[in-house]
PDB file of C-alpha atoms in Angstrom:
ATOM      1  CA  MET A 123      44.348 -36.393 113.434  1.00 74.00           C
ATOM      2  CA  ARG A 124      48.107 -36.726 114.544  1.00 90.00           C
ATOM      3  CA  ALA A 125      47.912 -39.676 113.583  1.00 92.00           C
ATOM      4  CA  THR A 126      47.203 -38.778 110.476  1.00 94.00           C
ATOM      5  CA  GLU A 127      49.288 -36.017 110.291  1.00 93.00           C
ATOM      6  CA  ALA A 128      52.485 -38.372 111.977  1.00 95.00           C
ATOM      7  CA  GLN A 129      51.452 -40.480 108.550  1.00 96.00           C
ATOM      8  CA  MET A 130      51.490 -37.333 106.067  1.00 96.00           C
ATOM      9  CA  MET A 131      55.180 -36.523 107.527  1.00 96.00           C
ATOM     10  CA  SER A 132      56.175 -40.087 106.750  1.00 96.00           C
ATOM     11  CA  PHE A 133      54.566 -39.442 102.818  1.00 97.00           C
ATOM     12  CA  GLU A 134      56.331 -36.306 103.237  1.00 97.00           C
ATOM     13  CA  SER A 135      59.778 -37.491 103.853  1.00 97.00           C
ATOM     14  CA  ALA A 136      59.832 -40.530 101.595  1.00 97.00           C
ATOM     15  CA  ILE A 137      58.390 -37.985  98.574  1.00 97.00           C
ATOM     16  CA  GLN A 138      61.730 -35.460  98.603  1.00 96.00           C
ATOM     17  CA  GLN A 139      63.398 -38.366  98.670  1.00 95.00           C
ATOM     18  CA  TYR A 140      62.052 -39.683  96.079  1.00 95.00           C
ATOM     19  CA  ARG A 141      62.688 -36.419  94.165  1.00 95.00           C
ATOM     20  CA  MET A 142      66.436 -36.020  95.671  1.00 94.00           C
ATOM     21  CA  ARG A 143      66.889 -39.676  94.163  1.00 92.00           C
ATOM     22  CA  THR A 144      64.814 -38.899  90.538  1.00 91.00           C
ATOM     23  CA  GLU A 145      63.696 -35.457  90.426  1.00 94.00           C
ATOM     24  CA  ARG A 146      60.508 -35.255  89.864  1.00 95.00           C
ATOM     25  CA  LEU A 147      57.217 -36.097  92.050  1.00 97.00           C
ATOM     26  CA  PRO A 148      55.992 -39.372  92.577  1.00 97.00           C
ATOM     27  CA  GLY A 149      52.967 -40.233  89.894  1.00 96.00           C
ATOM     28  CA  SER A 150      51.321 -41.445  92.687  1.00 97.00           C
ATOM     29  CA  LEU A 151      51.766 -42.905  96.255  1.00 98.00           C
ATOM     30  CA  GLU A 152      52.754 -45.883  95.674  1.00 97.00           C
ATOM     31  CA  ALA A 153      55.515 -45.519  93.465  1.00 96.00           C
ATOM     32  CA  LEU A 154      56.782 -44.624  96.544  1.00 97.00           C
ATOM     33  CA  THR A 155      56.543 -48.502  97.194  1.00 97.00           C
ATOM     34  CA  ARG A 156      58.349 -49.518  94.474  1.00 95.00           C
ATOM     35  CA  THR A 157      61.869 -50.886  93.604  1.00 91.00           C
ATOM     36  CA  ASP A 158      63.777 -51.132  90.489  1.00 82.00           C
ATOM     37  CA  GLU A 159      67.656 -52.533  89.366  1.00 85.00           C
ATOM     38  CA  ARG A 160      68.824 -48.607  90.472  1.00 80.00           C
ATOM     39  CA  ASP A 161      65.744 -49.125  93.414  1.00 79.00           C
ATOM     40  CA  PRO A 162      66.192 -52.104  95.344  1.00 89.00           C
ATOM     41  CA  TYR A 163      64.990 -50.627  98.250  1.00 91.00           C
ATOM     42  CA  PRO A 164      61.878 -48.814  98.856  1.00 95.00           C
ATOM     43  CA  PHE A 165      60.697 -45.098 100.243  1.00 95.00           C
ATOM     44  CA  MET A 166      58.554 -46.910 102.346  1.00 97.00           C
ATOM     45  CA  LYS A 167      57.317 -50.455 102.586  1.00 96.00           C
ATOM     46  CA  SER A 168      54.080 -50.520 102.192  1.00 97.00           C
ATOM     47  CA  ILE A 169      51.226 -47.514 102.230  1.00 97.00           C
ATOM     48  CA  PRO A 170      49.132 -47.259 105.325  1.00 97.00           C
ATOM     49  CA  ARG A 171      44.744 -45.933 105.857  1.00 97.00           C
ATOM     50  CA  ASP A 172      44.802 -42.986 107.136  1.00 97.00           C
ATOM     51  CA  PRO A 173      43.449 -43.845 110.871  1.00 96.00           C
ATOM     52  CA  TRP A 174      39.160 -44.228 109.532  1.00 97.00           C
ATOM     53  CA  GLY A 175      40.461 -46.862 107.056  1.00 97.00           C
ATOM     54  CA  ASN A 176      40.584 -45.384 104.280  1.00 97.00           C
ATOM     55  CA  ALA A 177      43.011 -44.898 101.503  1.00 97.00           C
ATOM     56  CA  TYR A 178      44.793 -41.220 100.957  1.00 98.00           C
ATOM     57  CA  GLU A 179      44.733 -39.029  98.119  1.00 97.00           C
ATOM     58  CA  TYR A 180      47.036 -37.385  96.637  1.00 98.00           C
ATOM     59  CA  GLU A 181      47.372 -35.736  93.601  1.00 97.00           C
ATOM     60  CA  ARG A 182      50.531 -33.809  92.022  1.00 96.00           C
ATOM     61  CA  THR A 183      49.290 -29.885  91.716  1.00 94.00           C
ATOM     62  CA  GLY A 184      52.687 -28.384  89.634  1.00 93.00           C
ATOM     63  CA  GLU A 185      55.864 -29.506  89.279  1.00 92.00           C
ATOM     64  CA  GLU A 186      56.900 -29.175  93.146  1.00 92.00           C
ATOM     65  CA  THR A 187      54.053 -28.805  94.186  1.00 95.00           C
ATOM     66  CA  TYR A 188      51.617 -32.175  95.451  1.00 96.00           C
ATOM     67  CA  ARG A 189      49.425 -32.342  97.994  1.00 96.00           C
ATOM     68  CA  ILE A 190      47.617 -35.090 100.770  1.00 97.00           C
ATOM     69  CA  ARG A 191      44.204 -35.473 101.387  1.00 97.00           C
ATOM     70  CA  SER A 192      42.625 -37.358 104.004  1.00 97.00           C
ATOM     71  CA  LEU A 193      39.556 -37.699 104.182  1.00 97.00           C
ATOM     72  CA  GLY A 194      38.497 -38.031 107.762  1.00 96.00           C
ATOM     73  CA  GLU A 195      35.840 -39.353 110.313  1.00 96.00           C
ATOM     74  CA  ASP A 196      33.380 -39.100 107.708  1.00 97.00           C
ATOM     75  CA  GLY A 197      35.647 -40.319 104.438  1.00 96.00           C
ATOM     76  CA  VAL A 198      33.943 -37.708 103.091  1.00 96.00           C
ATOM     77  CA  ARG A 199      36.292 -35.576 100.211  1.00 96.00           C
ATOM     78  CA  ASP A 200      35.446 -31.344 100.420  1.00 95.00           C
ATOM     79  CA  THR A 201      33.800 -31.690 103.929  1.00 96.00           C
ATOM     80  CA  ASP A 202      35.006 -29.580 106.521  1.00 94.00           C
ATOM     81  CA  ASP A 203      37.045 -32.632 108.899  1.00 95.00           C
ATOM     82  CA  ASP A 204      39.951 -32.848 105.737  1.00 95.00           C
ATOM     83  CA  ILE A 205      43.218 -33.101 106.742  1.00 95.00           C
ATOM     84  CA  LEU A 206      45.328 -31.723 103.489  1.00 95.00           C
ATOM     85  CA  TRP A 207      49.596 -31.451 103.515  1.00 94.00           C
ATOM     86  CA  PRO A 208      51.325 -30.054 103.308  1.00 89.00           C
ATOM     87  CA  LYS A 209      49.796 -28.386 106.314  1.00 76.00           C
ATOM     88  CA  ASP A 210      51.076 -24.834 105.188  1.00 69.00           C
ATOM     89  CA  ALA A 211      50.566 -24.264 102.112  1.00 58.00           C
ATOM     90  CA  TYR A 212      46.254 -24.889 103.045  1.00 54.00           C
ATOM     91  CA  ASP A 213      45.942 -23.033 107.077  1.00 51.00           C
TER      92      ASP A 213
END
Protein backbone atom coordinates (compact mmCIF):
# COMPACT_ATOMS: atom_id res chain seq x y z
CA MET A 1 0.00 0.00 0.00
CA ARG A 2 2.90 2.38 0.64
CA ALA A 3 4.13 2.09 -2.95
CA THR A 4 0.63 2.84 -4.21
CA GLU A 5 0.30 5.90 -1.98
CA ALA A 6 3.77 7.11 -3.04
CA GLN A 7 2.72 6.89 -6.70
CA MET A 8 -0.51 8.70 -5.92
CA MET A 9 1.43 11.49 -4.19
CA SER A 10 3.50 11.81 -7.39
CA PHE A 11 0.28 12.11 -9.39
CA GLU A 12 -0.97 14.76 -6.96
CA SER A 13 2.21 16.80 -7.38
CA ALA A 14 2.06 16.58 -11.17
CA ILE A 15 -1.66 17.46 -11.16
CA GLN A 16 -0.96 20.53 -9.01
CA GLN A 17 1.80 21.64 -11.41
CA TYR A 18 -0.51 21.04 -14.38
CA ARG A 19 -3.27 23.08 -12.71
CA MET A 20 -0.89 25.95 -11.95
CA ARG A 21 0.25 26.03 -15.57
CA THR A 22 -3.11 25.53 -17.30
CA GLU A 23 -5.56 26.81 -14.64
CA ARG A 24 -7.57 23.59 -14.89
CA LEU A 25 -7.36 19.93 -13.97
CA PRO A 26 -6.10 17.46 -16.56
CA GLY A 27 -8.74 15.44 -18.38
CA SER A 28 -6.76 12.25 -17.80
CA LEU A 29 -3.53 11.07 -16.19
CA GLU A 30 -2.11 10.67 -19.69
CA ALA A 31 -2.41 14.45 -20.16
CA LEU A 32 0.42 14.73 -17.63
CA THR A 33 2.78 13.02 -20.09
CA ARG A 34 2.03 15.19 -23.13
CA THR A 35 4.16 17.99 -24.47
CA ASP A 36 3.46 20.85 -26.85
CA GLU A 37 5.10 24.06 -28.00
CA ARG A 38 4.22 25.83 -24.76
CA ASP A 39 5.17 22.90 -22.51
CA PRO A 40 8.16 21.05 -23.99
CA TYR A 41 8.63 18.97 -20.82
CA PRO A 42 5.95 16.62 -19.50
CA PHE A 43 4.79 16.78 -15.90
CA MET A 44 5.44 13.01 -15.76
CA LYS A 45 7.47 10.87 -18.17
CA SER A 46 4.99 8.02 -18.01
CA ILE A 47 2.00 6.82 -16.00
CA PRO A 48 2.97 3.79 -13.95
CA ARG A 49 0.64 0.92 -13.17
CA ASP A 50 -0.20 0.16 -9.56
CA PRO A 51 1.86 -2.51 -7.74
CA TRP A 52 -0.60 -5.21 -8.91
CA GLY A 53 -0.24 -4.29 -12.58
CA ASN A 54 -3.55 -2.43 -12.90
CA ALA A 55 -4.03 0.96 -14.49
CA TYR A 56 -4.89 3.77 -12.09
CA GLU A 57 -8.32 5.30 -12.57
CA TYR A 58 -8.56 9.10 -12.66
CA GLU A 59 -11.82 10.99 -12.48
CA ARG A 60 -12.58 14.68 -12.27
CA THR A 61 -15.25 14.93 -9.61
CA GLY A 62 -15.74 18.69 -9.93
CA GLU A 63 -14.18 21.80 -11.38
CA GLU A 64 -11.43 21.75 -8.74
CA THR A 65 -11.57 18.17 -7.44
CA TYR A 66 -10.51 14.75 -8.64
CA ARG A 67 -10.15 11.17 -7.48
CA ILE A 68 -7.48 8.61 -8.25
CA ARG A 69 -8.22 4.96 -7.59
CA SER A 70 -6.12 1.82 -7.44
CA LEU A 71 -8.24 -1.30 -7.73
CA GLY A 72 -6.01 -2.97 -5.16
CA GLU A 73 -4.75 -6.51 -5.14
CA ASP A 74 -8.03 -8.09 -6.28
CA GLY A 75 -8.26 -5.79 -9.34
CA VAL A 76 -12.00 -5.29 -8.78
CA ARG A 77 -13.57 -1.84 -8.47
CA ASP A 78 -15.49 -0.82 -5.33
CA THR A 79 -14.11 -3.49 -3.02
CA ASP A 80 -12.47 -3.08 0.39
CA ASP A 81 -8.92 -3.13 -0.96
CA ASP A 82 -9.40 -0.16 -3.34
CA ILE A 83 -7.09 2.75 -2.54
CA LEU A 84 -8.44 6.26 -3.15
CA TRP A 85 -6.64 9.59 -3.43
CA PRO A 86 -6.70 12.30 -2.22
CA LYS A 87 -6.68 10.21 0.91
CA ASP A 88 -8.13 12.78 3.32
CA ALA A 89 -11.22 13.20 1.15
CA TYR A 90 -12.16 9.51 1.49
CA ASP A 91 -11.07 8.50 4.99
